[in-house]
Coordinates of C-alpha atoms in Angstrom, one line a residue:
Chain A
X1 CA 0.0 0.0 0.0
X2 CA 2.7 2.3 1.0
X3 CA 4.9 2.0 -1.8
X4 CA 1.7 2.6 -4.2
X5 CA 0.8 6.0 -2.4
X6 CA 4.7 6.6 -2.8
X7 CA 4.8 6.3 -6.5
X8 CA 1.4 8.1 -7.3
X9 CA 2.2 10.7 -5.1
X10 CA 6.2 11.1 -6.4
X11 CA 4.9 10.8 -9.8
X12 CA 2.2 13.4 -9.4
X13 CA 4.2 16.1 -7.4
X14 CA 7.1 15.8 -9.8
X15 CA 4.7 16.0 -12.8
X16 CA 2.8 19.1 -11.5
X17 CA 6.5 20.9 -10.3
X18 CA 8.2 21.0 -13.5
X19 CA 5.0 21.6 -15.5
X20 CA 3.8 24.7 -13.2
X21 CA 7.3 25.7 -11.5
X22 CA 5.4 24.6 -8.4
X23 CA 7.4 22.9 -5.4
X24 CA 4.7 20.3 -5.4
X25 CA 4.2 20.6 -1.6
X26 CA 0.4 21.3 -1.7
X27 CA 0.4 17.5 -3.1
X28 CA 2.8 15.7 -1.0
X29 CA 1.8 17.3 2.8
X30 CA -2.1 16.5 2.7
X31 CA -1.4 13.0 0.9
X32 CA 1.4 12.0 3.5
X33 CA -0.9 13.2 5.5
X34 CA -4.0 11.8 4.9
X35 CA -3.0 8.2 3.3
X36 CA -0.4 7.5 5.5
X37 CA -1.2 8.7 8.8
X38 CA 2.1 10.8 8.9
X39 CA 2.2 13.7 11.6
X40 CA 1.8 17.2 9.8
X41 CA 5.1 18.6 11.3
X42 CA 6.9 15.3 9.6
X43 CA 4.7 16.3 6.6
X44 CA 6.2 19.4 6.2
X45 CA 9.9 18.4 6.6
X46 CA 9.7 15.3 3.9
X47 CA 7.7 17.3 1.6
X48 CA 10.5 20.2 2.0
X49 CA 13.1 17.8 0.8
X50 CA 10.5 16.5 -2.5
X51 CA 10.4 20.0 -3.2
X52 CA 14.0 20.6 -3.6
X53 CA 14.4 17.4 -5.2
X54 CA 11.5 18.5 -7.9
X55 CA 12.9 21.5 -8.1
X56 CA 16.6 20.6 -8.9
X57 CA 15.7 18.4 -11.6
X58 CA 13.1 20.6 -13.5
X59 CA 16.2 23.2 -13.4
X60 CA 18.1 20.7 -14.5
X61 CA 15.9 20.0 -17.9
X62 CA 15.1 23.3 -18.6
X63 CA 18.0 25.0 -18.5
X64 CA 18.8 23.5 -22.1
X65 CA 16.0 25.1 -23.3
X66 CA 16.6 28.8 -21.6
X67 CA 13.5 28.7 -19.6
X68 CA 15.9 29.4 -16.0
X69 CA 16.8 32.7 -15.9
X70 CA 19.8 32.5 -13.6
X71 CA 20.4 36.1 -12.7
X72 CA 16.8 37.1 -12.0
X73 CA 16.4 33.8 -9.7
X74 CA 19.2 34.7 -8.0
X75 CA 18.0 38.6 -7.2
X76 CA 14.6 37.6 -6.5
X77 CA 15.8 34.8 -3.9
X78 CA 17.5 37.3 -1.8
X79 CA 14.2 39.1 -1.3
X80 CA 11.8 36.0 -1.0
X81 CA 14.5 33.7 1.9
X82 CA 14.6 37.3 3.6
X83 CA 10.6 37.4 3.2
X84 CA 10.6 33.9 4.3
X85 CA 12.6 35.1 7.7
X86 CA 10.5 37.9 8.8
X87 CA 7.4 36.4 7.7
X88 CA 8.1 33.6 10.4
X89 CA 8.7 36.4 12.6
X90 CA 5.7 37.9 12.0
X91 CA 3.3 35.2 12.4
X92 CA 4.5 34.5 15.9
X93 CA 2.6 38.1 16.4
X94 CA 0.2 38.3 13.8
X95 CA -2.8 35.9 14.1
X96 CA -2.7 33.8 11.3
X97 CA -6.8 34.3 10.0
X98 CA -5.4 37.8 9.0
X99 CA -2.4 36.2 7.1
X100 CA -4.8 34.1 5.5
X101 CA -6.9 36.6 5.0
X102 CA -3.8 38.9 3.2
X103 CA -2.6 35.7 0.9
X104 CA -6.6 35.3 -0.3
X105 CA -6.4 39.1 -1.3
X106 CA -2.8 38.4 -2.9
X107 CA -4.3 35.3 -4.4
X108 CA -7.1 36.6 -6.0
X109 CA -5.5 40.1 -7.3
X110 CA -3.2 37.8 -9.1
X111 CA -5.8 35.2 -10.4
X112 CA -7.7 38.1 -11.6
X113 CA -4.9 39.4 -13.2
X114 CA -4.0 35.9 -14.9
X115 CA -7.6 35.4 -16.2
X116 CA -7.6 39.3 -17.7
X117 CA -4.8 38.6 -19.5
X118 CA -6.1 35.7 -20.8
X119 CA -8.4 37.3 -22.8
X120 CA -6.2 40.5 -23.4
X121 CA -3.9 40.8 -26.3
X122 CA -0.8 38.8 -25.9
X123 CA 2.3 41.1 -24.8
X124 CA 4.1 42.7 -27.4
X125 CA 7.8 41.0 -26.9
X126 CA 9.3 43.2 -29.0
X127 CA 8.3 46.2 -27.9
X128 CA 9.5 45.3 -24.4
X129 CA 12.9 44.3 -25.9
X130 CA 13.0 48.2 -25.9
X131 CA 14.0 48.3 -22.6
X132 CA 17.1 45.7 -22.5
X133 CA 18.6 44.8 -19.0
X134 CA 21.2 42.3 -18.1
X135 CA 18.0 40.1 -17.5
X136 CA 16.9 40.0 -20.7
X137 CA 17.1 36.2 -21.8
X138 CA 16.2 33.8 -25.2
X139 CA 14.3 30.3 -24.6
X140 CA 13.3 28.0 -26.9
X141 CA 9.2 27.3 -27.5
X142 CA 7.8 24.9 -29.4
X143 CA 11.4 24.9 -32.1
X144 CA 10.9 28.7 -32.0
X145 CA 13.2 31.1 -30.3
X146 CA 11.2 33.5 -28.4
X147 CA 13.4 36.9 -26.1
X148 CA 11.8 38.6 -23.5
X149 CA 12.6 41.4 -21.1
X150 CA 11.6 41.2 -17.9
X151 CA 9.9 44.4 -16.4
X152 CA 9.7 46.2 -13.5
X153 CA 12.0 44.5 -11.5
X154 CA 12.4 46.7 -8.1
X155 CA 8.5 45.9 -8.1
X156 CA 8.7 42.1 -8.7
X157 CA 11.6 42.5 -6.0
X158 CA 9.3 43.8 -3.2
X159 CA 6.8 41.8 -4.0
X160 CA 9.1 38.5 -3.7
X161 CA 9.5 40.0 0.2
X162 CA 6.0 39.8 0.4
X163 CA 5.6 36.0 -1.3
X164 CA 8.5 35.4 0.9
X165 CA 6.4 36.8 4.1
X166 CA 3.1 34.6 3.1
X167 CA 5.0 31.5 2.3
X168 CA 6.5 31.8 5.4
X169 CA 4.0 31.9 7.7
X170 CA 1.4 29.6 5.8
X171 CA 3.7 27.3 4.7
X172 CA 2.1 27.8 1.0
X173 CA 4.7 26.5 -2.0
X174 CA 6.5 30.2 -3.3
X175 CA 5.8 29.0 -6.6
X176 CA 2.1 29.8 -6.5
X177 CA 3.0 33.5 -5.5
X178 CA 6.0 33.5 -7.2
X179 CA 5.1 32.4 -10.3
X180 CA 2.1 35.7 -10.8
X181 CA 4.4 38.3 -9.7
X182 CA 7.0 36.8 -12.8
X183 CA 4.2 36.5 -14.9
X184 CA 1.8 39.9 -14.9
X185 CA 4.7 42.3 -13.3
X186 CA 7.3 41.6 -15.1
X187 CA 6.0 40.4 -18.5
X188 CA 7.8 36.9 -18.7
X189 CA 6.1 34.4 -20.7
X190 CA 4.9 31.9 -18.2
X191 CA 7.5 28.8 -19.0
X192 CA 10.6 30.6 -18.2
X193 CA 8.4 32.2 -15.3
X194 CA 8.1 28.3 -13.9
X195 CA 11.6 27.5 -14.5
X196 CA 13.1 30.5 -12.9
X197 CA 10.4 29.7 -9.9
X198 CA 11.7 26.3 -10.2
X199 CA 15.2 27.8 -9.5
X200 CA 13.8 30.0 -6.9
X201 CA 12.2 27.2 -4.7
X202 CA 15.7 25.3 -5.0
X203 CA 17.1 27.6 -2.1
X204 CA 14.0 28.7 0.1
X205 CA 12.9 24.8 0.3
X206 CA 16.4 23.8 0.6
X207 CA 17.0 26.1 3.4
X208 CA 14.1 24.8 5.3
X209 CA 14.5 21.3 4.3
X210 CA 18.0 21.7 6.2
X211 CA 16.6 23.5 9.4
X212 CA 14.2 20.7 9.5
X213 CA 16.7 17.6 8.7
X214 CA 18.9 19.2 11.8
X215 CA 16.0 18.7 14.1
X216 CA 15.4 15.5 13.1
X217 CA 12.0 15.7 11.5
X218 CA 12.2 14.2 8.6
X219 CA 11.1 10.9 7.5
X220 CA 14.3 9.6 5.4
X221 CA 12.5 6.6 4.2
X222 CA 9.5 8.2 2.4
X223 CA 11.6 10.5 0.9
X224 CA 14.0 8.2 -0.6
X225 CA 11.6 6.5 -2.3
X226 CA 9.3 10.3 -3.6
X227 CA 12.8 11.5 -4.9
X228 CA 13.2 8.1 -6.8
X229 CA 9.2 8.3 -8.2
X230 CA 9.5 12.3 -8.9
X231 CA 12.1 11.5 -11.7
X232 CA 9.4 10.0 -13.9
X233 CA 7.1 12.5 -12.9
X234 CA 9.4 15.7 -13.7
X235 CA 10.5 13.8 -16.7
X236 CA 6.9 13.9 -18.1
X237 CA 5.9 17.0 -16.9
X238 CA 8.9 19.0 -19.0
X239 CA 7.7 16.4 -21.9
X240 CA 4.2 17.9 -21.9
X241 CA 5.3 21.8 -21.3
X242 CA 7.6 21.5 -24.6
X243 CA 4.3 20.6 -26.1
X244 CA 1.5 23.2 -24.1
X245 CA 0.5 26.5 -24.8
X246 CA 1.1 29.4 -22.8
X247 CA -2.8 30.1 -22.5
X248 CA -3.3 26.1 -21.4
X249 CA -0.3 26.5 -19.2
X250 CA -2.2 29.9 -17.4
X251 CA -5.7 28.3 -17.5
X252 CA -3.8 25.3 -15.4
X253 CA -1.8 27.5 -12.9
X254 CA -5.3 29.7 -12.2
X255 CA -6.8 26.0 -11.1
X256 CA -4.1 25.3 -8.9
X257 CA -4.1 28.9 -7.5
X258 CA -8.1 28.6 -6.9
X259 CA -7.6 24.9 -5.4
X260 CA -5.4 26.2 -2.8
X261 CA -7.4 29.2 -1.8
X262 CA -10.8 27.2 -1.6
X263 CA -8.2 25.1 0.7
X264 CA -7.3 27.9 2.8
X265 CA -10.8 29.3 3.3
X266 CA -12.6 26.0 4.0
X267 CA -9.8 24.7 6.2
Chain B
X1 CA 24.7 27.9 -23.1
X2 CA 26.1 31.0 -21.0
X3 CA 28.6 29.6 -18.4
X4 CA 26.3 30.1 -15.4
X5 CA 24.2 28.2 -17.1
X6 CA 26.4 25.5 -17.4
X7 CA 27.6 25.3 -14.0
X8 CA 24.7 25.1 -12.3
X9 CA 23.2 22.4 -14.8
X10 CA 26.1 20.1 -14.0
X11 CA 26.8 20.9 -10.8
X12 CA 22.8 19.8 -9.9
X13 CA 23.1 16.8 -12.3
X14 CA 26.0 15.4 -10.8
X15 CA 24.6 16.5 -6.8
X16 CA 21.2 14.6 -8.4
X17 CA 22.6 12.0 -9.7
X18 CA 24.2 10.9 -6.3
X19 CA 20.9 11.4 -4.3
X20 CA 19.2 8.9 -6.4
X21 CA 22.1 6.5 -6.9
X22 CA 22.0 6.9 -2.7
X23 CA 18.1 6.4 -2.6
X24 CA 17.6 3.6 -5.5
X25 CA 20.8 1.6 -3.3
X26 CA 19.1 2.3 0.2
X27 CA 15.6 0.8 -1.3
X28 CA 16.8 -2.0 -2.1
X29 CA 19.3 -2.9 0.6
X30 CA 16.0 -1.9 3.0
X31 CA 14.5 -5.3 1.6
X32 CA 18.1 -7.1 1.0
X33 CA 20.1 -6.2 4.3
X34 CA 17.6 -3.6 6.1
X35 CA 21.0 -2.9 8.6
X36 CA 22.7 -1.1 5.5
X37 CA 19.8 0.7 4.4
X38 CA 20.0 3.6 7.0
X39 CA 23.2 5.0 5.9
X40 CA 22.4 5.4 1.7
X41 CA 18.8 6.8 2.9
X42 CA 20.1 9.2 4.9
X43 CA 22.6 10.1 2.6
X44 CA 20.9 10.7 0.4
X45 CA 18.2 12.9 1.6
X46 CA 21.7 14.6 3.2
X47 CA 23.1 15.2 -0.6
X48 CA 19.6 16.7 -2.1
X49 CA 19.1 19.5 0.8
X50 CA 22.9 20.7 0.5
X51 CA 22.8 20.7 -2.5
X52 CA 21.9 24.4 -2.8
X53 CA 24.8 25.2 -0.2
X54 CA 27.0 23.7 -2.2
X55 CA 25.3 25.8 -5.9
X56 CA 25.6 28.8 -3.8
X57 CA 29.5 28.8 -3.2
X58 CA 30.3 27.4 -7.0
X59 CA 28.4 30.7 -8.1
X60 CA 29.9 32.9 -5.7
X61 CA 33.3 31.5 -6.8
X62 CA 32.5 31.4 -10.9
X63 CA 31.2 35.3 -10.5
X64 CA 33.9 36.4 -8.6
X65 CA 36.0 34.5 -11.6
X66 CA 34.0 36.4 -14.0
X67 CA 34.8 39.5 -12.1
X68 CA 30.4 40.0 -12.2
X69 CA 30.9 41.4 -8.6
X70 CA 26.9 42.1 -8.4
X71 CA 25.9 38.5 -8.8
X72 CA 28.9 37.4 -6.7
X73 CA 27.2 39.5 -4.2
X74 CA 23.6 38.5 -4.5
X75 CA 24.5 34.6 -4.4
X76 CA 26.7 35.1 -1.3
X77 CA 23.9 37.4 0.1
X78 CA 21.5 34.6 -0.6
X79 CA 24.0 32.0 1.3
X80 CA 24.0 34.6 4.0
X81 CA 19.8 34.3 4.4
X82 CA 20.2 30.4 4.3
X83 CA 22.6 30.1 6.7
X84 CA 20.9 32.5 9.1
X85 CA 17.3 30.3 8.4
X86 CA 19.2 26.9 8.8
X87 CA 21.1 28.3 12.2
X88 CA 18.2 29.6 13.9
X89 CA 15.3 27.3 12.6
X90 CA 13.4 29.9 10.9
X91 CA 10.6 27.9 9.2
X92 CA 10.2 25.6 11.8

C-alpha cells in the first residue's frame, strides 16, 4: 500500500513541479498526510526535501532550453529567503486568520490578473525588448526562439518579500505566488516564469528542508523512495510543457491557484 | 549555453545523480540487508538539501571569476539568508 501512495504521489508532485514551477508541496503534505497517517510537522519536513528534489531536476531539464533565468532567480531569492525570515517572525505576532486573510487578497489580485490577461492581447515582446537589461534572456518554445525582457524588477523585488512573508507563515509552496508576480509584473512568458520559480524554490525549500533535517523531522525513508518516483514525474511533466501552450499552461496554474485558496478558506 | 548556465546544470546533475544513486541503493538494501539501508537513505536525503549550499559557493566563486561582482554578491547574500534560516530554525 505504501509504496503505491509513494509512487502516485512522487509521480504526481514531480509532474505538476516541473509543469507549473510549483514545489509540489500542496500535493505531498495532505497526501502523507492523509494516506499514511504521517504527523503534519513530519509532513512538512519530507515534503521540503521533495520540493527541492522536484525543483533541482526541472532546473536541471530546462535550463537546455533557456527557460531558468539565472540572474533574476538569483535577485529575486535574496528578497523571497529574507521574506521567508521575517514572515516567520511575524506570524509568531500576527494571528494567522489575518495572514490568510492577506494571501486570499494576494491570491485573487493575481488570479484576476492571470484570467484578464487571458483574454487580453498577448504582450508585445518586441516592444518590451526596448527596454534591455542584463536580464533580458532567449528560450526555446515549441522549435521557435522567443526573447523577453523582464519588467519592472524593483516591483517584482518587493513583491518577492511579500511572497517570501506569506509562504512563510502559511507554509504555502512560493511558486504559487511566485510564479504571478513573474508573470503579470514583469512580463515573462509563463514557461521561463516556472523555470526561474523552479530555481527560486531550489534555495527557500532547501533552506528549510536543512533546518528541519537538523532537528530530526524528517522521514528519510519516504523521501527516498518520492525522490526516486519524482524523476518519472518531472520527466513527463517538461515532456508535456515542450508541447502546451502558454494560454493552457495559465488556464492550469489559475486552477491550482483557486484549489489552494478554496483550501485555505474551508480549512 | 552561457557559463552560469552551465555550471549550475552540472553541478545539480552530478549533486542529483548521487541522491538517487544513494536512494535507488538504500531501497533495495531496505529489503536485502535492512542494517545497510539507514546509511544510503540518509545520505541521500543529506546530498539533495545541500545541494543548494554547495550551488551557492560554485556561483559565488565562478562570478567572482567572471569579475560580475553584483551577482557574486547576490548569491553570497543569498548563502548569508540560508545560513541565518538553517542556524536559527526559521521555518520551523
Amino acid at each position: 500500500m505504501e509504496i503505491i501512495v509513494y509512487a502516485l504521489v512522487g509521480v504526481y508532485a514531480g509532474f505538476a513541479g516541473s509543469l507549473l514551477g510549483i514545489g509540489g508541496g500542496v500535493i505531498v503534505v495532505p497526501a502523507l498526510v492523509g494516506f499514511l497517517g504521517v504527523p503534519i510537522h513530519n509532513a512538512i519536513a519530507t515534503s521540503l526535501v521533495t520540493n527541492t528534489a522536484v525543483s533541482v531536476l526541472s532546473v536541471i531539464r530546462k535550463t537546455d532550453n533557456g527557460l531558468v533565468n539565472i540572474p533574476l532567480g538569483l535577485l529575486l531569492s535574496i528578497t523571497t529567503v529574507m521574506g521567508v525570515l521575517v514572515g516567520v517572525r511575524a506570524g509568531r505576532i500576527l494571528p494567522p486568520s489575518l495572514l490568510e486573510g492577506c494571501f486570499l487578497v494576494f491570491a485573487a489580485v493575481m488570479c484576476a490578473s492571470m484570467i484578464r490577461k487571458l483574454f487580453a492581447k498577448p504582450d508585445n515582446l518586441e516592444e518590451l525588448l526596448k527596454n534591455k537589461s542584463i536580464f533580458t534572456q532567449s528560450f526555446k518554445d515549441r522549435g521557435k526562439t522567443v526573447t523577453y525582457s523582464p519588467q519592472k524588477t524593483p516591483l517584482s523585488l518587493f513583491l518577492s518579500v511579500f511572497a517570501g512573508m506569506i509562504s512563510g507563515v502559511l507554509g504555502v509552496g512560493g511558486g504559487v505566488l511566485q510564479i504571478p508576480i513573474l508573470n503579470t509584473i514583469s512580463k515573462i512568458p509563463l514557461k521561463p516564469a516556472g523555470g526561474t520559480s523552479n530555481l527560486i524554490i531550489v534555495f527557500t525549500s532547501g533552506a528549510a528542508a536543512l533546518s528541519y533535517f537538523r532537528s530530526g523531522h524528517t522521514l528519510l525513508e519516504p523521501a527516498a523512495h518520492l525522490i526516486v518516483w519524482l524523476c518519472l514525474g518531472v520527466w513527463l511533466g517538461t515532456k508535456v510543457l515542450d508541447r502546451v501552450n502558454d494560454k493552457a499552461l495559465a488556464i492550469l496554474f489559475v486552477a491550482v491557484m483557486l484549489l489552494v485558496s478554496l483550501k485555505m478558506v474551508f480549512k | 549555453m552561457s557559463t552560469e548556465n552551465k555550471v549550475v546544470k552540472y553541478t545539480f546533475s552530478i549533486g542529483f545523480s548521487l541522491t538517487l544513486l544513494c536512494a535507488a541503493a538504500g531501497i533495495i538494501l531496505s529489503y536485502l540487508a535492512p542494517s545497510f539501508a539507514q546509511f544510503w537513505i540518509t545520505l541521500s536525503v543529506a546530498v539533495i538539501i545541500a545541494l543548494p549550499i554547495v550551488m551557492l559557493f560554485i556561483l559565488v566563486l565562478v562570478y567572482i571569476k567572471q569579475k560580475n561582482y553584483l551577482f557574486a554578491f547576490a548569491a553570497a547574500a543569498i548563502l548569508l539568508a540560508v545560513s541565518i534560516e538553517v542556524i536559527t530554525g526559521a521555518s520551523q
